[in-house]
PDB file of C-alpha atoms in Angstrom:
ATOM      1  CA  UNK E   1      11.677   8.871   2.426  1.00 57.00           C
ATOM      2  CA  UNK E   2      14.762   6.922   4.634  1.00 50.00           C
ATOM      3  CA  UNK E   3      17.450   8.589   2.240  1.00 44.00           C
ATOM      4  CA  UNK E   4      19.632   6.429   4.388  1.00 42.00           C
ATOM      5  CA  UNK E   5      18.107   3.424   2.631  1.00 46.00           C
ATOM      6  CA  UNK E   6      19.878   0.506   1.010  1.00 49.00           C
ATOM      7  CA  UNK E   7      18.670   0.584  -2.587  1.00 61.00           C
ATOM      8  CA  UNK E   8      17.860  -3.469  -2.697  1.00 83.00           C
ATOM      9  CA  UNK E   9      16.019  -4.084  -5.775  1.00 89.00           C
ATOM     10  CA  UNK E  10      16.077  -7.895  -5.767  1.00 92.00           C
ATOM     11  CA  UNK E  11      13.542  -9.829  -3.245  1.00 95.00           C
ATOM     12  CA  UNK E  12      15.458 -11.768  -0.597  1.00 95.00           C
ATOM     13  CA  UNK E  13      14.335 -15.189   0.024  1.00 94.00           C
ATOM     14  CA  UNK E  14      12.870 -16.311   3.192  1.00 95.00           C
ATOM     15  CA  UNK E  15      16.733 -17.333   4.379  1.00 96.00           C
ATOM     16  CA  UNK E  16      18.069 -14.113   3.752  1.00 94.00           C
ATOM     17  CA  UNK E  17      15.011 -12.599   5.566  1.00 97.00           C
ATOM     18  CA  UNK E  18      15.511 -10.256   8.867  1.00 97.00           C
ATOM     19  CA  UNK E  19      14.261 -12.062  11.824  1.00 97.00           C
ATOM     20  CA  UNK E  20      11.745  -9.296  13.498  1.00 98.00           C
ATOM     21  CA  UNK E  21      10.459 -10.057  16.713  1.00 98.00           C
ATOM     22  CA  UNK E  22       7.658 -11.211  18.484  1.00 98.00           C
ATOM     23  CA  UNK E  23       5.816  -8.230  19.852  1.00 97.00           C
ATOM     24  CA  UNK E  24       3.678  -6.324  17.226  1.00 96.00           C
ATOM     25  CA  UNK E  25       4.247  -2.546  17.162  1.00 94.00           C
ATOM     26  CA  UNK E  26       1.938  -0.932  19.561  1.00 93.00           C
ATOM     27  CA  UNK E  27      -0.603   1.429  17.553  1.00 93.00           C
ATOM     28  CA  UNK E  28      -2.309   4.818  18.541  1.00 81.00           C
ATOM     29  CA  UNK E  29      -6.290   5.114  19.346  1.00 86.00           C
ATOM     30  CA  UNK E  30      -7.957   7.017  16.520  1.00 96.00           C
ATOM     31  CA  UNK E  31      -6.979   8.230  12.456  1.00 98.00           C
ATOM     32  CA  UNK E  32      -5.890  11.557  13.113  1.00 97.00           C
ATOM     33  CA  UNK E  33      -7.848  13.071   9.729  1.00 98.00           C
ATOM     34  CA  UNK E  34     -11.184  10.508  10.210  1.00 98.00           C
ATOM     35  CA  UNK E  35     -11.498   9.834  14.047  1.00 98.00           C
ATOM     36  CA  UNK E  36     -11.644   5.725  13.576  1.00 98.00           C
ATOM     37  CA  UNK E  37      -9.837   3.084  15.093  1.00 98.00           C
ATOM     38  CA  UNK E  38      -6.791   2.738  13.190  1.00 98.00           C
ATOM     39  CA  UNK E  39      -6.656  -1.308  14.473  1.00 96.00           C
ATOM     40  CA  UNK E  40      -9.448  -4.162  14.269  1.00 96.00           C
ATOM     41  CA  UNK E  41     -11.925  -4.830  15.406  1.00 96.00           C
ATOM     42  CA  UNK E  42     -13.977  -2.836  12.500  1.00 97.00           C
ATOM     43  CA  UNK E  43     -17.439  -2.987  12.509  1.00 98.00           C
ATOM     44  CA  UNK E  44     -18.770  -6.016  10.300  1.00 97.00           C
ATOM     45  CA  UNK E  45     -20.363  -4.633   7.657  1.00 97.00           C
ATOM     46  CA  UNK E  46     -16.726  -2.950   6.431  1.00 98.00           C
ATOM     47  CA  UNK E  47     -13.953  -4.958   3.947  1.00 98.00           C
ATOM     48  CA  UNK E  48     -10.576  -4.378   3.604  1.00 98.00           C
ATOM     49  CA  UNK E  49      -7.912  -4.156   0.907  1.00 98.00           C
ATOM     50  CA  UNK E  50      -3.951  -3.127   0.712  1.00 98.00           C
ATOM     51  CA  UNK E  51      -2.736  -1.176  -1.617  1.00 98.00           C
ATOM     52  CA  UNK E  52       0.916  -0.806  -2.117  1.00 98.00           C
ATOM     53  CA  UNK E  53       2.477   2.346  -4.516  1.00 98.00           C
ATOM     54  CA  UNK E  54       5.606   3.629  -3.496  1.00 97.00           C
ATOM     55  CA  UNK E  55       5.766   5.840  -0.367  1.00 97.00           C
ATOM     56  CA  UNK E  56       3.386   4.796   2.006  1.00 98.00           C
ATOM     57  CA  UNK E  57       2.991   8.418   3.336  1.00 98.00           C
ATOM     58  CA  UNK E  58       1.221  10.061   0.066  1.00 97.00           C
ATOM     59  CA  UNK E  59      -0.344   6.743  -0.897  1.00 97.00           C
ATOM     60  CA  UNK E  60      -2.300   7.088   2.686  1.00 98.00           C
ATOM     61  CA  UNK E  61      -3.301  10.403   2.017  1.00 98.00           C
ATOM     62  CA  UNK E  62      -5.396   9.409  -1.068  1.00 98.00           C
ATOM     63  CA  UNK E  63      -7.475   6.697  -0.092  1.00 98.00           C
ATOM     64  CA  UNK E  64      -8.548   8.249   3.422  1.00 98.00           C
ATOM     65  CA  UNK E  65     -10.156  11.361   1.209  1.00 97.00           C
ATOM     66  CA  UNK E  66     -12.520   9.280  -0.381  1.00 98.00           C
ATOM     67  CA  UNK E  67     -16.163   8.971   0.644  1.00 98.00           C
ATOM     68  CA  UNK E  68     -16.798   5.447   2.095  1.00 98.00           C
ATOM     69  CA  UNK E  69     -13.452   5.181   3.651  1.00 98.00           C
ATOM     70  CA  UNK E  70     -13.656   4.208   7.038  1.00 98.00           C
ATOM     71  CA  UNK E  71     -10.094   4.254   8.369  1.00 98.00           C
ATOM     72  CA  UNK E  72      -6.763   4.149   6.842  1.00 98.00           C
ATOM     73  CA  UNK E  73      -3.332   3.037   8.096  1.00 98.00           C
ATOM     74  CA  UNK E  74       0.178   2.117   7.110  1.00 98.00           C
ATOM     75  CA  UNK E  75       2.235  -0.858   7.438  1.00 98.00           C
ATOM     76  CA  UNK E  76       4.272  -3.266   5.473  1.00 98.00           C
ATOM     77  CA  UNK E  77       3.398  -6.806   4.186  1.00 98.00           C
ATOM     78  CA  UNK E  78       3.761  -8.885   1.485  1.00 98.00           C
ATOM     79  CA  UNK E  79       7.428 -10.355   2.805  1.00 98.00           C
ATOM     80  CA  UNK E  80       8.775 -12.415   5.875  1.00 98.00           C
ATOM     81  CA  UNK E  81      10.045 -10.845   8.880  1.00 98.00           C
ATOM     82  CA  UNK E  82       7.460 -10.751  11.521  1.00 98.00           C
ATOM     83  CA  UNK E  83       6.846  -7.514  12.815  1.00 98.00           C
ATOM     84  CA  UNK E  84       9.276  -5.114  11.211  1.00 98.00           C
ATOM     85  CA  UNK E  85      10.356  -1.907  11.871  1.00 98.00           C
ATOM     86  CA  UNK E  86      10.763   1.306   9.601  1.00 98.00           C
ATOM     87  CA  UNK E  87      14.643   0.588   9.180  1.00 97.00           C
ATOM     88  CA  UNK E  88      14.508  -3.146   8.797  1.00 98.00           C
ATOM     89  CA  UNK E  89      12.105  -2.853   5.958  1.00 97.00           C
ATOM     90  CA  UNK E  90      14.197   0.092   4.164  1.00 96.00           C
ATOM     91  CA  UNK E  91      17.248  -2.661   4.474  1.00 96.00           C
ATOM     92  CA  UNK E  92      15.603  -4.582   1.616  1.00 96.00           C
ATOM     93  CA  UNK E  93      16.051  -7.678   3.975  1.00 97.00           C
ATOM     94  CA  UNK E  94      12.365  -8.113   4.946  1.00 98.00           C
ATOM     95  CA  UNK E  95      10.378  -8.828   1.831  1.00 97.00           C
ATOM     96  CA  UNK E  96       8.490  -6.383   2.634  1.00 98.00           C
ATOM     97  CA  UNK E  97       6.534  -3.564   1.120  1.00 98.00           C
ATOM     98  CA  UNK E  98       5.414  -0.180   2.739  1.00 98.00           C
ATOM     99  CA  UNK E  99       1.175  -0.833   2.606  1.00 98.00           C
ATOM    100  CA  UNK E 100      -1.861   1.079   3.256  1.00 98.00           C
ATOM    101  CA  UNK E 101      -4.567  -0.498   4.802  1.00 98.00           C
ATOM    102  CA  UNK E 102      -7.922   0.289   3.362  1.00 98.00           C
ATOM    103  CA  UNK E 103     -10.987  -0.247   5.851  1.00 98.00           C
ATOM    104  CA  UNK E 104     -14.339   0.729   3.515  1.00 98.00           C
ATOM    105  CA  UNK E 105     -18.174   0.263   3.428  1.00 98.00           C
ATOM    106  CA  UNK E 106     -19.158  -1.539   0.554  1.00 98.00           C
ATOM    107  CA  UNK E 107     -22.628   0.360   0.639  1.00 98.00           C
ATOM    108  CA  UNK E 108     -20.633   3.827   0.000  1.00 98.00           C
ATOM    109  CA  UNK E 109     -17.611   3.147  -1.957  1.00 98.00           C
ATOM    110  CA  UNK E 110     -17.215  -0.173  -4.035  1.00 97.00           C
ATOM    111  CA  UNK E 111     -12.990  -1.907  -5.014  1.00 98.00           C
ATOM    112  CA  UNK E 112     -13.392  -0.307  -8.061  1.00 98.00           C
ATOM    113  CA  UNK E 113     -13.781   2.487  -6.861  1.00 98.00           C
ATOM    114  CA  UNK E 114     -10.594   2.316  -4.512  1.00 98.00           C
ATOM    115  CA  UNK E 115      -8.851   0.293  -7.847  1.00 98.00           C
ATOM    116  CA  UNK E 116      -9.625   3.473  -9.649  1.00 98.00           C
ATOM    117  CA  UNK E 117      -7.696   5.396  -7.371  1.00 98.00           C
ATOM    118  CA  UNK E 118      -4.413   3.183  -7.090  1.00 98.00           C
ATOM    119  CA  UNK E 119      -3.956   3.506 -10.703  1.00 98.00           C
ATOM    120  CA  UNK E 120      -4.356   6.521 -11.529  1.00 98.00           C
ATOM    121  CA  UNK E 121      -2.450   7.427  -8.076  1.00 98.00           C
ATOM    122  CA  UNK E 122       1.132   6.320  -9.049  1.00 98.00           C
ATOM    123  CA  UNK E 123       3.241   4.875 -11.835  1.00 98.00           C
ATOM    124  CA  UNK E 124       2.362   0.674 -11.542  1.00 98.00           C
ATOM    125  CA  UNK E 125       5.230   0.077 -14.870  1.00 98.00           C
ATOM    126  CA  UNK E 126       8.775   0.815 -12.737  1.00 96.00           C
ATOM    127  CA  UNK E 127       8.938  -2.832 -10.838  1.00 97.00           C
ATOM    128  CA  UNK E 128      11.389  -2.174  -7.656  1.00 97.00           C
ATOM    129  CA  UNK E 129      10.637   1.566  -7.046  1.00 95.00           C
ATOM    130  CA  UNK E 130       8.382   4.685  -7.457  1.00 96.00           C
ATOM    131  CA  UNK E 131       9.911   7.412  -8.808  1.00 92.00           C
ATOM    132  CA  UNK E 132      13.244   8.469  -6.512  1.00 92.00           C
ATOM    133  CA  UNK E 133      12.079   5.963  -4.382  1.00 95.00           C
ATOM    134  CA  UNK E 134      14.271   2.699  -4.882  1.00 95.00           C
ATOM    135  CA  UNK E 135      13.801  -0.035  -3.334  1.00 96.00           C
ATOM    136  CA  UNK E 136      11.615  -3.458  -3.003  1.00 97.00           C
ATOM    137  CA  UNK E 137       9.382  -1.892  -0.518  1.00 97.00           C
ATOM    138  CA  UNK E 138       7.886   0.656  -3.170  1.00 97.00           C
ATOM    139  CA  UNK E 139       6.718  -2.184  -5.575  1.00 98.00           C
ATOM    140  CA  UNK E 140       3.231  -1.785  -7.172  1.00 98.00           C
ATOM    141  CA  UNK E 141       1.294  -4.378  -5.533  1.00 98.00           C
ATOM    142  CA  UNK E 142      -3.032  -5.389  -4.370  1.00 98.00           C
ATOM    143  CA  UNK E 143      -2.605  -7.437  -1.640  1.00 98.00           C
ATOM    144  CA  UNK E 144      -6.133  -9.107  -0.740  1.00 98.00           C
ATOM    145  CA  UNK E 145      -7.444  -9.898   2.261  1.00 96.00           C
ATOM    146  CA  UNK E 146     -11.057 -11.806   0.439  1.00 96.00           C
ATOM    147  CA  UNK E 147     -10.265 -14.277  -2.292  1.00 96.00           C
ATOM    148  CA  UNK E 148     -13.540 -12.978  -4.431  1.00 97.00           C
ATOM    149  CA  UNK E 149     -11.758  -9.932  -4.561  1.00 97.00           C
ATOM    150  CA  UNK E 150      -8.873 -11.401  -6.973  1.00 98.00           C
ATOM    151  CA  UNK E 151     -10.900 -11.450 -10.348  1.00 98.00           C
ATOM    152  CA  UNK E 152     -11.496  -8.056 -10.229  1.00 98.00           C
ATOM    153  CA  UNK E 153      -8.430  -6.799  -9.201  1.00 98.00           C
ATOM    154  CA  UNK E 154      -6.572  -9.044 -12.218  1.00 98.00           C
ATOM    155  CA  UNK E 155      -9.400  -7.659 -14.438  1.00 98.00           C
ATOM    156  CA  UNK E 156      -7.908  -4.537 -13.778  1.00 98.00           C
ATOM    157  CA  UNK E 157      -4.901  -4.665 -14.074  1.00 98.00           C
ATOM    158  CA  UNK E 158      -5.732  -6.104 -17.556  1.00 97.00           C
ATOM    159  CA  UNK E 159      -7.888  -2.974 -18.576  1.00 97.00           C
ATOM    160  CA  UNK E 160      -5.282  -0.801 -17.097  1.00 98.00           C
ATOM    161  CA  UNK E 161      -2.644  -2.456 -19.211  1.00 98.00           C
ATOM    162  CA  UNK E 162      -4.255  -2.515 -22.405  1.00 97.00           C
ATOM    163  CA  UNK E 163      -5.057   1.749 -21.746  1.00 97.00           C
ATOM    164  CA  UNK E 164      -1.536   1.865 -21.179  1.00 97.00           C
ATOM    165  CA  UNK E 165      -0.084   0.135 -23.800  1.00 97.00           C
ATOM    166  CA  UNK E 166      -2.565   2.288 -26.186  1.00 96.00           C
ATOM    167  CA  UNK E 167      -0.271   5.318 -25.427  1.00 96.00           C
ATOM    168  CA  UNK E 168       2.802   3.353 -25.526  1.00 96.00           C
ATOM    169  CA  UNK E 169       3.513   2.601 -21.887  1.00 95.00           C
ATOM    170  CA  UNK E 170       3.292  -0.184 -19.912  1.00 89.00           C
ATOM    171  CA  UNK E 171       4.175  -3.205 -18.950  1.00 97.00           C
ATOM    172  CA  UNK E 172       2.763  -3.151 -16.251  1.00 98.00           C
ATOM    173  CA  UNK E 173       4.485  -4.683 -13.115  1.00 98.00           C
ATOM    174  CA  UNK E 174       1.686  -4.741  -9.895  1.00 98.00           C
ATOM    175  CA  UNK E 175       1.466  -7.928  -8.165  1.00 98.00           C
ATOM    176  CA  UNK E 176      -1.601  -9.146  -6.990  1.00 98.00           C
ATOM    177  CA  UNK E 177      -1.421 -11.255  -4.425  1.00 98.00           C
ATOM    178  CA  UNK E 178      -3.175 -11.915  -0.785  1.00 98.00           C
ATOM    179  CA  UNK E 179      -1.725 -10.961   2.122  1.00 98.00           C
ATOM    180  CA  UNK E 180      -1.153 -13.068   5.021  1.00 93.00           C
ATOM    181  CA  UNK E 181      -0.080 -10.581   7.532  1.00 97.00           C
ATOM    182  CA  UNK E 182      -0.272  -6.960   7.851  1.00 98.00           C
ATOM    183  CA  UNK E 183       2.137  -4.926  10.530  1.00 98.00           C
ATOM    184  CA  UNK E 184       1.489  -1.988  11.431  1.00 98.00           C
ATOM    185  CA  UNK E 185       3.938   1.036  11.110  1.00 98.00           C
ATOM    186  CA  UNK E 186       5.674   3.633  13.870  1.00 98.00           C
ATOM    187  CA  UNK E 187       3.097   5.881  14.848  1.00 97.00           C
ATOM    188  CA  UNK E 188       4.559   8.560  13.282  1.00 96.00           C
ATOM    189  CA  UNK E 189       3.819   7.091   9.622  1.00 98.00           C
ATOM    190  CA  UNK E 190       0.363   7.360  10.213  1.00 98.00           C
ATOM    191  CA  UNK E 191      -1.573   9.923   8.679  1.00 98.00           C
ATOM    192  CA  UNK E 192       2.126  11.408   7.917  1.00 98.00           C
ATOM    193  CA  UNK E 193       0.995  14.245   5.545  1.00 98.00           C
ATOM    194  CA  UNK E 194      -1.769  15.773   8.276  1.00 98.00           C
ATOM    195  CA  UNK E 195       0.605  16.150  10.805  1.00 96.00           C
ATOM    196  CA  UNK E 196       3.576  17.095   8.491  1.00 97.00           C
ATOM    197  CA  UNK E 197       1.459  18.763   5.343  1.00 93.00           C
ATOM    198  CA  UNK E 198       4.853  20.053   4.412  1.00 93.00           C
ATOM    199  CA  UNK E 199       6.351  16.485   4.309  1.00 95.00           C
ATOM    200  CA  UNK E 200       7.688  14.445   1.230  1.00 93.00           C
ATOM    201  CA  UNK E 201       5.635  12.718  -0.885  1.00 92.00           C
ATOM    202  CA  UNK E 202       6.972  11.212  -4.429  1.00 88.00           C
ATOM    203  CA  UNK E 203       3.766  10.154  -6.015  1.00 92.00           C
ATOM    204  CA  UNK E 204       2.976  10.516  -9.339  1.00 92.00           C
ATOM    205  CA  UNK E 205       0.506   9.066 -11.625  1.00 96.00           C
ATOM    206  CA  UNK E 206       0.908   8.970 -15.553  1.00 97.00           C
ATOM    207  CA  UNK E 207      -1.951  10.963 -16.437  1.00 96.00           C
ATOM    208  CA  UNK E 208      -4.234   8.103 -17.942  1.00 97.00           C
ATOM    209  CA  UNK E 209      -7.456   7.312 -16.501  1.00 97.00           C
ATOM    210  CA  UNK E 210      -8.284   4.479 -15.418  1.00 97.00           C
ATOM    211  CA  UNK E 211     -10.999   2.794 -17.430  1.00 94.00           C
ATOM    212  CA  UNK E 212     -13.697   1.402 -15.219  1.00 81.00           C
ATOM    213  CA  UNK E 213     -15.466  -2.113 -15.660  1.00 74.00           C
ATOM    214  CA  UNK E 214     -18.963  -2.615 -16.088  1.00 60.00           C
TER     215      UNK E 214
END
């Protein structure tokens, strides 16, 4: 993505972090592929989950296909510096990772569901990067917004695991975790691959399916 990147692969500590800045990035009316609001307030009968898997751009792209999915939008989380832009969190000096947000009905789509996808959507084994992509902000990470959602998410990554290491992959390296604040990205990271379908994406699953709990 930002081939201009510093290739950080250790997370800073809050001292180290970047200070940001007050203001929040301003963010554009409607998802450009499902005509929602890409900010709150949802409608109340939705839930929402991040998923982080390398490039933000790709990883988008895949959760706003599926049935259920009310809106979809990008961001970084999971770090320190308060409202970040594009450049600070490719420094490494943020914490940060490169998110999407997932806004879904329960009634239409289920976490498992969406779970189902992250795995089998990118390579959760390679710690600080995804592929080409190196860096801290294309870690493998859940980052929940509802604490009920953490025993299924860790149940999981558990059955994902043990598939893995049945094929002799693995370990795996996602961090589950909830997620304090989300900050939104530049406008023109969201819903990257519709406006650019020519544009880079480095995802890349590793072929094993994800076996679904009961």
């Amino acid at each position: 993505m930002f081939f201009g990147a510093t290739r950080r692969i250790r997370m800073p500590d809050a001292s180290e972090a970047l200070p940001g800045r007050a203001d929040p990035m301003p963010v554009s009316g409607r998802h450009a592929v499902l005509g929602a609001p890409l900010a709150p307030p949802y409608p109340d009968r939705l839930a929402i989950v991040h998923f982080g898997m390398g490039c933000f751009w790709g990883a988008e792209r895949l959760f706003w296909s599926q049935p259920g999915v009310f809106t979809t939008a990008v961001g970084y989380g999971g770090g320190y510096t308060p409202n970040p832009t594009y450049r600070e969190v490719c420094s490494g000096l943020t914490g940060h990772n490169e998110l999407v947000r997932v806004v879904y009905d329960p009634e239409q789509i289920d976490l498992e569901a969406l779970l189902k996808v992250f795995w089998e959507g990118h390579d959760p084994t390679q710690g600080m990067r995804q592929g080409n992509d190196v860096g801290t902000q294309y870690r493998s990470g859940i980052y929940l917004n509802d604490s009920a959602h953490r025993p299924l998410a860790e149940a999981s990554r558990q059955r994902f695991e043990a598939a893995l290491r049945r094929v002799g992959q693995g370990p795996i390296t996602t961090e589950i975790v909830a997620l304090n604040d989300f900050y939104f990205a530049e406008d023109y990271h969201q819903q990257y691959l519709e406006k650019n379908p020519g544009g880079y994406c480095g995802l890349g699953g590793l072929g094993i399916g994800y076996p679904a709990g009961a």
